[in-house]
Coordinates of C-alpha atoms in Angstrom, one line a residue:
Chain Z
M26 CA 125.0 20.3 83.8
E27 CA 124.1 16.7 84.5
V28 CA 124.1 14.1 81.7
N29 CA 122.6 10.8 82.7
D30 CA 125.0 8.0 81.6
N31 CA 122.3 5.5 81.0
F32 CA 120.3 7.4 78.5
I33 CA 120.7 8.4 74.8
Y34 CA 120.1 11.9 73.4
T35 CA 118.8 14.0 70.5
K36 CA 120.4 17.2 69.2
E37 CA 117.2 18.9 70.4
H38 CA 118.1 17.9 74.0
E39 CA 115.5 15.1 74.5
W40 CA 116.6 11.9 76.3
A41 CA 115.5 8.4 75.7
S42 CA 115.7 5.4 77.9
I43 CA 115.0 2.0 76.3
E44 CA 113.7 -1.0 78.2
D45 CA 112.7 -3.9 76.0
N46 CA 110.3 -2.4 73.4
I47 CA 109.4 0.7 75.5
V48 CA 111.2 4.0 75.4
T49 CA 110.7 6.6 78.1
V50 CA 111.3 10.2 76.9
G51 CA 112.1 13.4 78.6
I52 CA 114.3 16.5 78.3
S53 CA 117.8 16.9 79.5
D54 CA 119.1 18.9 82.4
Y55 CA 120.6 21.3 80.0
A56 CA 117.2 21.8 78.3
Q57 CA 115.3 22.5 81.5
E58 CA 118.0 24.9 82.7
S59 CA 117.8 26.8 79.4
L60 CA 114.0 27.0 79.4
G61 CA 113.8 28.2 83.0
D62 CA 110.7 27.7 85.2
I63 CA 108.3 25.4 83.3
T64 CA 104.7 26.4 83.8
F65 CA 102.8 24.2 81.3
V66 CA 103.2 21.0 79.5
E67 CA 101.0 19.9 76.6
L68 CA 101.1 16.1 76.7
P69 CA 100.4 13.8 73.7
A70 CA 97.3 11.6 73.9
K71 CA 97.6 7.9 74.6
D72 CA 97.7 5.7 71.5
D73 CA 98.9 8.6 69.3
E74 CA 101.4 7.4 66.6
I75 CA 104.5 9.5 66.7
D76 CA 107.4 9.7 64.2
Q77 CA 111.1 9.9 65.1
F78 CA 112.0 13.6 65.5
G79 CA 108.3 14.5 65.0
D80 CA 106.2 16.6 67.5
L81 CA 105.7 14.9 70.8
A82 CA 104.7 17.6 73.3
S83 CA 105.2 21.3 74.0
V84 CA 106.4 22.9 77.1
E85 CA 106.0 26.5 78.2
S86 CA 108.2 28.4 80.6
V87 CA 107.4 31.8 82.0
K88 CA 109.0 33.5 79.0
A89 CA 108.4 31.2 76.0
A90 CA 107.0 28.0 74.5
S91 CA 109.1 25.2 73.0
D92 CA 108.3 22.0 71.1
I93 CA 109.5 18.7 72.3
F94 CA 110.4 16.1 69.6
S95 CA 110.2 12.3 69.9
P96 CA 113.5 10.5 69.9
M97 CA 111.9 7.4 68.3
S98 CA 108.9 6.4 66.3
G99 CA 106.0 4.4 67.9
K100 CA 102.8 4.5 69.8
I101 CA 102.2 6.4 73.0
V102 CA 101.4 4.0 75.8
E103 CA 101.6 6.2 78.8
V104 CA 102.0 9.9 79.6
N105 CA 103.2 11.6 82.8
N106 CA 99.9 13.1 84.1
D107 CA 101.7 14.5 87.2
L108 CA 103.1 17.2 84.8
E109 CA 99.6 18.7 84.4
V110 CA 99.5 19.7 88.0
E111 CA 103.2 20.2 88.6
P112 CA 105.0 21.1 85.4
G113 CA 108.0 22.2 87.5
L114 CA 108.8 18.4 88.0
I115 CA 110.8 18.8 84.8
N116 CA 113.0 21.4 86.4
K117 CA 113.4 19.5 89.7
S118 CA 113.9 16.1 88.3
P119 CA 114.5 16.1 84.5
Y120 CA 115.7 12.5 84.3
E121 CA 113.3 10.8 86.7
N122 CA 110.0 12.4 87.9
G123 CA 109.9 14.8 85.0
W124 CA 109.7 12.1 82.3
I125 CA 107.1 13.1 79.6
A126 CA 105.9 9.9 77.8
K127 CA 106.5 6.2 77.2
I128 CA 106.4 5.0 73.6
E129 CA 106.1 1.5 72.3
I130 CA 109.0 1.3 69.8
S131 CA 108.1 0.5 66.2
D132 CA 111.7 0.4 64.9
P133 CA 114.5 -0.4 67.4
E134 CA 117.1 0.5 64.7
E135 CA 116.3 4.2 65.1
A136 CA 118.3 4.2 68.3
S137 CA 121.4 4.4 66.2
N138 CA 120.4 7.9 65.1
L139 CA 120.8 9.2 68.7
M140 CA 123.9 10.2 70.7
T141 CA 125.4 8.3 73.6
A142 CA 125.8 10.2 76.9
D143 CA 129.5 10.8 76.0
E144 CA 128.6 12.0 72.5
Y145 CA 125.9 14.3 74.0
R146 CA 128.4 15.8 76.5
K147 CA 130.8 16.6 73.6
F148 CA 127.8 18.0 71.7
L149 CA 127.0 20.3 74.6
E150 CA 130.6 21.5 74.8
S151 CA 130.7 22.2 71.0
E152 CA 127.4 24.1 71.3
G153 CA 129.2 26.3 74.0
Chain M
M162 CA 129.9 39.4 57.6
I163 CA 127.6 39.7 60.5
E164 CA 127.9 43.0 62.3
K165 CA 128.2 42.6 66.0
I166 CA 126.2 45.2 67.8
T167 CA 127.7 46.2 71.1
L168 CA 125.2 46.2 73.8
K169 CA 125.2 48.9 76.5
K170 CA 125.9 47.9 80.0
T171 CA 124.8 49.4 83.3
P172 CA 127.4 50.2 86.0
L173 CA 126.3 46.9 87.7
Y174 CA 127.1 44.6 84.8
E175 CA 130.0 42.9 86.6
S176 CA 127.8 42.4 89.7
H177 CA 125.2 40.6 87.6
I178 CA 127.8 38.3 86.0
A179 CA 129.2 37.6 89.5
L180 CA 125.7 36.6 90.6
S181 CA 125.5 34.2 87.6
A182 CA 122.6 36.1 86.1
K183 CA 121.2 35.1 82.7
M184 CA 121.8 38.2 80.6
V185 CA 119.6 39.2 77.6
D186 CA 119.5 42.0 75.0
F187 CA 116.8 44.4 76.3
G188 CA 116.3 47.3 73.9
G189 CA 120.0 47.5 73.2
W190 CA 121.1 46.9 76.8
E191 CA 122.6 43.7 78.2
M192 CA 120.4 43.2 81.2
P193 CA 119.8 40.4 83.8
V194 CA 116.6 38.5 83.0
Q195 CA 116.9 36.2 86.0
Y196 CA 119.3 35.2 88.8
E197 CA 117.8 32.3 90.8
G198 CA 114.7 31.9 88.6
I199 CA 111.8 34.0 87.5
L200 CA 109.2 32.3 89.8
A201 CA 111.4 32.4 92.9
E202 CA 112.2 36.1 92.3
Y203 CA 108.5 36.9 91.7
K204 CA 107.5 35.2 94.9
Y205 CA 110.2 36.9 96.9
T206 CA 109.0 40.3 95.6
R207 CA 105.4 39.6 96.5
E208 CA 106.3 38.3 100.0
Q209 CA 109.7 39.9 101.0
A210 CA 111.7 42.4 99.1
T211 CA 113.9 42.4 95.9
L212 CA 116.3 44.7 94.2
F213 CA 116.2 45.5 90.5
D214 CA 118.9 47.3 88.5
I215 CA 116.9 49.7 86.3
S216 CA 119.9 51.9 85.5
H217 CA 119.1 51.6 81.8
M218 CA 116.2 54.0 82.1
G219 CA 116.7 57.6 81.0
E220 CA 116.5 60.7 83.2
F221 CA 116.2 64.4 82.2
I222 CA 116.2 67.6 84.1
V223 CA 114.1 70.5 82.8
E224 CA 114.4 73.9 84.4
G225 CA 111.8 76.6 83.8
D226 CA 108.2 77.6 84.3
C227 CA 106.2 74.6 83.2
V228 CA 104.1 76.6 80.7
E229 CA 106.6 79.1 79.4
S230 CA 109.3 76.4 79.0
G231 CA 107.0 74.4 76.8
L232 CA 107.1 71.4 79.1
D233 CA 103.4 71.4 79.9
S234 CA 102.4 71.2 76.2
L235 CA 104.6 68.0 75.9
L236 CA 102.7 66.1 78.5
T237 CA 99.2 64.6 78.6
M238 CA 98.8 65.1 82.3
S239 CA 98.6 68.4 84.1
V240 CA 101.8 69.3 85.9
S241 CA 101.2 72.9 86.9
D242 CA 99.1 71.8 89.9
M243 CA 101.7 69.2 91.1
P244 CA 102.8 69.7 94.7
I245 CA 106.6 70.0 95.1
K246 CA 108.2 66.6 95.8
S247 CA 105.4 64.7 94.1
C248 CA 105.5 62.4 91.1
R249 CA 103.0 62.1 88.3
Y250 CA 102.6 59.5 85.5
G251 CA 101.6 60.3 81.9
C252 CA 102.5 60.3 78.3
M253 CA 104.2 62.4 75.6
L254 CA 102.3 62.2 72.3
N255 CA 103.1 62.9 68.6
E256 CA 100.8 65.1 66.5
D257 CA 98.7 62.0 65.6
G258 CA 98.0 61.3 69.2
G259 CA 100.3 58.3 69.3
V260 CA 102.5 57.7 72.3
I261 CA 106.1 58.8 72.0
D262 CA 106.8 57.5 75.5
D263 CA 105.2 57.1 78.9
L264 CA 107.1 58.7 81.7
I265 CA 107.0 59.9 85.3
V266 CA 107.5 63.6 86.1
F267 CA 109.0 64.6 89.4
R268 CA 108.5 68.2 90.6
E269 CA 111.7 69.1 92.4
D270 CA 110.9 72.8 92.8
K271 CA 108.5 75.3 91.4
D272 CA 110.5 75.5 88.2
K273 CA 112.6 72.3 88.3
W274 CA 111.4 69.0 86.8
F275 CA 112.9 65.5 86.8
L276 CA 111.7 63.3 84.0
V277 CA 112.1 59.5 84.0
V278 CA 111.7 57.9 80.6
N279 CA 112.1 54.4 79.1
S280 CA 115.5 53.2 78.1
A281 CA 115.0 52.3 74.4
T282 CA 113.2 55.6 73.8
T283 CA 115.7 57.9 75.7
E284 CA 117.4 59.3 72.6
K285 CA 114.2 59.8 70.7
D286 CA 112.6 61.4 73.8
K287 CA 115.6 63.7 74.2
E288 CA 115.3 65.0 70.6
H289 CA 111.6 65.4 70.9
V290 CA 111.7 67.3 74.2
K291 CA 114.6 69.5 73.2
S292 CA 113.0 70.4 69.9
R293 CA 109.8 71.5 71.6
L294 CA 111.1 73.4 74.6
S295 CA 111.3 77.1 74.4
S296 CA 114.4 79.2 74.8
K297 CA 113.3 79.9 78.3
A298 CA 113.9 76.2 79.3
C299 CA 117.1 74.6 80.4
F300 CA 117.4 70.9 79.4
K301 CA 119.9 68.4 80.7
D302 CA 120.1 64.6 80.0
V303 CA 121.5 63.0 83.1
S304 CA 120.9 59.4 82.1
E305 CA 124.6 58.4 81.9
S306 CA 125.4 59.7 85.4
T307 CA 122.3 58.4 87.0
A308 CA 121.8 54.8 88.1
K309 CA 118.5 53.6 89.3
L310 CA 117.8 50.8 91.8
D311 CA 114.2 49.7 92.6
L312 CA 113.6 48.1 96.0
Q313 CA 110.2 46.4 95.9
G314 CA 108.2 44.3 98.2
P315 CA 106.2 44.4 101.4
R316 CA 109.3 44.5 103.5
S317 CA 111.0 47.3 101.5
R318 CA 110.1 50.1 103.9
E319 CA 111.4 48.3 106.9
I320 CA 114.7 47.4 105.1
L321 CA 115.3 50.8 103.6
S322 CA 114.6 52.4 107.0
S323 CA 117.7 50.8 108.3
F324 CA 119.8 52.8 105.7
V325 CA 117.8 56.0 105.5
D326 CA 116.2 58.1 108.3
D327 CA 112.6 59.0 107.7
V328 CA 112.0 57.1 104.4
S329 CA 108.8 55.8 106.0
K330 CA 107.3 59.3 105.7
L331 CA 107.0 59.0 101.9
D332 CA 103.5 58.6 100.6
Y333 CA 102.6 56.8 97.4
Y334 CA 103.9 58.8 94.3
T335 CA 105.9 61.2 96.3
F336 CA 109.7 61.6 96.7
D337 CA 112.3 63.4 98.7
Y338 CA 116.1 63.8 99.1
F339 CA 117.8 61.5 101.5
Q340 CA 121.3 60.9 102.8
L341 CA 122.1 57.3 101.7
L342 CA 125.6 55.9 102.3
G343 CA 127.0 59.4 102.1
E344 CA 125.2 60.6 99.0
N345 CA 122.3 63.0 98.8
V346 CA 119.9 61.3 96.5
I347 CA 116.3 61.2 95.3
I348 CA 114.2 58.3 96.6
S349 CA 110.6 58.0 95.3
R350 CA 107.8 55.8 96.5
T351 CA 107.0 54.4 93.0
G352 CA 107.5 51.1 91.2
Y353 CA 106.3 48.7 88.6
T354 CA 105.4 45.6 90.7
G355 CA 102.2 46.4 92.6
E356 CA 104.0 46.1 95.9
L357 CA 105.1 48.7 98.4
G358 CA 108.4 49.9 97.0
Y359 CA 111.0 52.6 96.4
E360 CA 113.0 53.8 93.4
I361 CA 116.5 55.2 94.2
Y362 CA 118.3 57.5 91.9
Y363 CA 122.0 57.1 92.7
P364 CA 125.3 58.4 91.2
A365 CA 126.3 55.8 88.5
D366 CA 129.9 55.7 89.6
K367 CA 129.0 54.8 93.2
V368 CA 125.9 52.5 92.8
K369 CA 127.9 49.3 93.2
V370 CA 128.4 50.2 96.8
L371 CA 124.7 50.7 97.3
W372 CA 123.8 47.5 95.4
N373 CA 126.2 45.4 97.6
A374 CA 125.1 47.1 100.8
L375 CA 121.4 46.4 100.1
L376 CA 122.0 42.7 99.2
E377 CA 124.6 42.1 102.0
D378 CA 122.5 40.7 104.8
G379 CA 120.4 38.4 102.5
K380 CA 117.1 40.0 103.4
V381 CA 116.9 41.5 99.9
K382 CA 117.5 39.3 96.9
P383 CA 118.2 40.5 93.4
A384 CA 115.5 40.1 90.8
G385 CA 115.7 40.4 87.0
L386 CA 113.6 41.7 84.2
G387 CA 111.8 38.4 83.8
A388 CA 110.2 38.6 87.3
R389 CA 109.6 42.3 86.7
D390 CA 107.5 41.6 83.6
V391 CA 105.3 39.0 85.4
L392 CA 104.8 41.4 88.3
R393 CA 103.8 44.3 86.1
L394 CA 101.6 42.2 83.9
E395 CA 99.7 40.9 87.0
M396 CA 99.0 44.6 87.7
G397 CA 98.0 45.4 84.1
Y398 CA 100.7 48.0 83.8
S399 CA 101.6 49.0 80.2
L400 CA 105.0 48.4 78.7
Y401 CA 106.3 50.7 76.0
G402 CA 106.7 48.7 72.7
H403 CA 103.9 46.4 73.7
E404 CA 100.7 48.2 75.0
L405 CA 102.1 51.6 74.0
G406 CA 103.7 52.9 70.8
E407 CA 103.7 55.7 68.3
D408 CA 100.6 54.1 66.6
V409 CA 98.7 53.7 69.8
S410 CA 96.7 56.3 71.5
P411 CA 96.7 56.5 75.4
L412 CA 92.9 56.1 75.3
E413 CA 93.2 52.8 73.4
S414 CA 95.7 51.6 76.1
G415 CA 93.3 52.5 78.9
L416 CA 95.4 55.4 80.1
S417 CA 92.6 58.0 79.9
R418 CA 92.9 59.0 83.5
F419 CA 96.5 60.2 82.7
V420 CA 95.2 62.4 79.9
D421 CA 93.8 65.8 81.0
L422 CA 91.7 67.3 78.3
N423 CA 91.3 70.5 80.3
K424 CA 94.8 71.6 79.2
N425 CA 96.7 71.8 75.9
F426 CA 99.2 69.2 74.7
I427 CA 100.6 67.9 71.5
G428 CA 98.1 65.4 70.0
K429 CA 95.1 66.7 71.9
D430 CA 93.0 67.3 68.7
V431 CA 93.2 63.6 67.7
I432 CA 92.6 62.4 71.3
T433 CA 89.5 64.7 71.6
R434 CA 88.1 63.4 68.3
Q435 CA 88.7 59.8 69.4
K436 CA 86.9 60.5 72.6
Q437 CA 83.9 61.9 70.7
E438 CA 83.8 59.3 68.0
G439 CA 84.6 56.3 70.2
L440 CA 87.5 53.9 69.9
K441 CA 87.7 51.1 67.3
R442 CA 90.0 49.0 69.4
K443 CA 91.3 48.9 73.0
I444 CA 93.6 47.0 75.3
V445 CA 91.9 44.4 77.5
G446 CA 93.0 41.9 80.0
F447 CA 92.2 38.2 79.6
V448 CA 92.7 35.0 81.5
S449 CA 93.5 31.7 79.8
S450 CA 91.3 28.7 80.5
S451 CA 94.5 26.7 81.3
R452 CA 98.1 27.1 82.3
R453 CA 98.9 27.7 78.7
S454 CA 100.0 31.4 78.4
P455 CA 99.4 33.9 75.6
R456 CA 102.5 35.3 73.9
A457 CA 103.0 38.7 72.4
E458 CA 102.0 38.9 68.7
Q459 CA 99.6 35.9 68.8
K460 CA 96.2 36.6 67.4
I461 CA 93.0 37.0 69.3
Y462 CA 89.8 35.5 67.9
A463 CA 86.0 35.5 68.7
E464 CA 85.0 32.1 67.4
D465 CA 86.6 32.1 63.9
K466 CA 86.9 35.8 63.5
E467 CA 90.2 37.5 64.1
I468 CA 89.5 40.4 66.4
G469 CA 92.9 41.5 67.7
V470 CA 96.4 40.8 68.8
V471 CA 98.2 39.8 72.1
T472 CA 100.5 42.6 73.2
S473 CA 101.9 40.8 76.4
G474 CA 101.4 37.4 77.9
T475 CA 102.8 35.3 80.7
F476 CA 102.0 32.6 83.2
S477 CA 100.5 34.2 86.3
P478 CA 101.5 32.6 89.6
E479 CA 98.6 34.4 91.3
M480 CA 95.9 33.0 88.9
E481 CA 97.8 29.7 88.2
R482 CA 96.8 30.3 84.6
G483 CA 98.1 32.2 81.6
I484 CA 97.2 35.9 81.5
G485 CA 97.5 38.5 78.8
L486 CA 96.9 42.0 77.6
G487 CA 95.9 42.6 74.0
F488 CA 94.1 44.8 71.5
V489 CA 90.6 43.7 70.6
L490 CA 87.9 45.5 68.5
T491 CA 85.8 47.5 70.9
E492 CA 82.6 45.4 70.4
H493 CA 84.5 42.4 71.8
A494 CA 86.0 44.3 74.8
D495 CA 83.4 43.6 77.4
R496 CA 84.3 41.7 80.6
D497 CA 83.5 38.0 80.5
N498 CA 83.4 37.8 76.7
K499 CA 84.8 34.5 75.5
I500 CA 87.8 34.9 73.2
L501 CA 90.6 32.6 71.9
F502 CA 94.3 33.3 71.6
G503 CA 96.9 31.5 69.4
N504 CA 97.5 31.1 65.7
E505 CA 96.0 29.4 62.6
N506 CA 96.7 25.9 64.0
K507 CA 96.4 26.1 67.8
R508 CA 94.1 28.2 69.9
E509 CA 93.3 28.4 73.6
E510 CA 90.1 29.6 75.2
A511 CA 90.2 32.7 77.4
V512 CA 87.9 35.2 79.0
V513 CA 88.1 39.0 78.9
S514 CA 88.8 40.3 82.4
S515 CA 90.0 43.2 84.4
K516 CA 93.6 44.2 83.7
L517 CA 94.2 44.0 87.4
F518 CA 95.0 40.4 87.9
Y519 CA 96.7 40.8 91.3
K520 CA 94.5 42.4 93.9
R521 CA 96.2 41.9 97.2
G522 CA 99.4 43.9 96.7
S523 CA 101.1 46.0 99.4
L524 CA 101.4 49.0 96.9
K525 CA 99.5 51.5 99.0
K526 CA 100.1 50.1 102.5

């Protein structure tokens, strides 16, 4: 299971990549593997205000639906519309083409609530 | 303390683990839900051929005249007119007309019957059948010693023909005995996918050899219960515990053509009355307006009014939309009716449709 060294992670298996005041969000390789083939993504609307660990999106696989939570608070500035036609991008490329949304960060301090890549790797091991 | 329930395993459990299958609890059995991935296995079944381990299903042998033995009165379909070496689908009902199980009956000889029943209901079915058979019948549960492999897909005939002489002679819903890797076994032309396919009843202690042989040259890939569920849903086939159950009548499930009211069977009174009075609810197919898929137990609405419940749902690769089966009140069951599925907070639009979502299968080719 690949963990991208440059990102930080939530316990719900979302990743966050911070550049200046914008955070890009997606789900980890572990998450996409557990979900299986993703067939539908419900994206947030642009300009939506989102809380840290609040509802961001939902994804459906053939078998089940799952909620995706936001790693940080802020305002949605961009969503990955490619996922509407090709939800499987999340399976193929969870850390790049399968990104879900970009959020304008309201509180940079919140990043300290997330795990580093090393911490996330240990977390995955402890989860078994 | 949490009691750990030991799941039953088929004789191919080790083989599934070796193939890195994702295993799940399916009605008390630890079964492969997927190997490579549900959509890939689905596609390979529709276009090539896949192999399913269905050894968890139950098999009984009943010997005796079909009427004198009591077998005929257990079944909604007529069996006395079945040709030898043919198969017939139908139901066993309780006194209230509810479905104890759906099953396939094979007529092996004039007075010899092979019954294939669902896995989670095997024990219940066995008690029911034994308690109703007369002293003139001989009953044997051969579930333990019988493994079952389903080879399904448009290329299944060509592939199986390289192992078995003459298998191409089998018509839809017939069976025969064949020499297969040194064993004399039943192979039927039946399945649960909507594609041309065969079901092989093989000795449990030797089935690993057959599994490996069929997968060896790579023309056949293994497929799990996840793909099987998508395949059967696209055909509108009922799944026990979802569209069928003890509180559901076969008429409500749309199985009236497997219920013969010209014969006697347990539950017939209630079924006859239902037919006269009309049904309050019935199972319909429906197509989501998007890729969002219905899920079992979600509610079905007409505008704001709750009118039913989803019994099965999935994403359909054929329709590129969510599809489902569910109970709705009869007045809402007409084709093209607009409905919604979901819960209190989130609902998706859908349209009532035929239960046959996949119309270009190789089933009868």
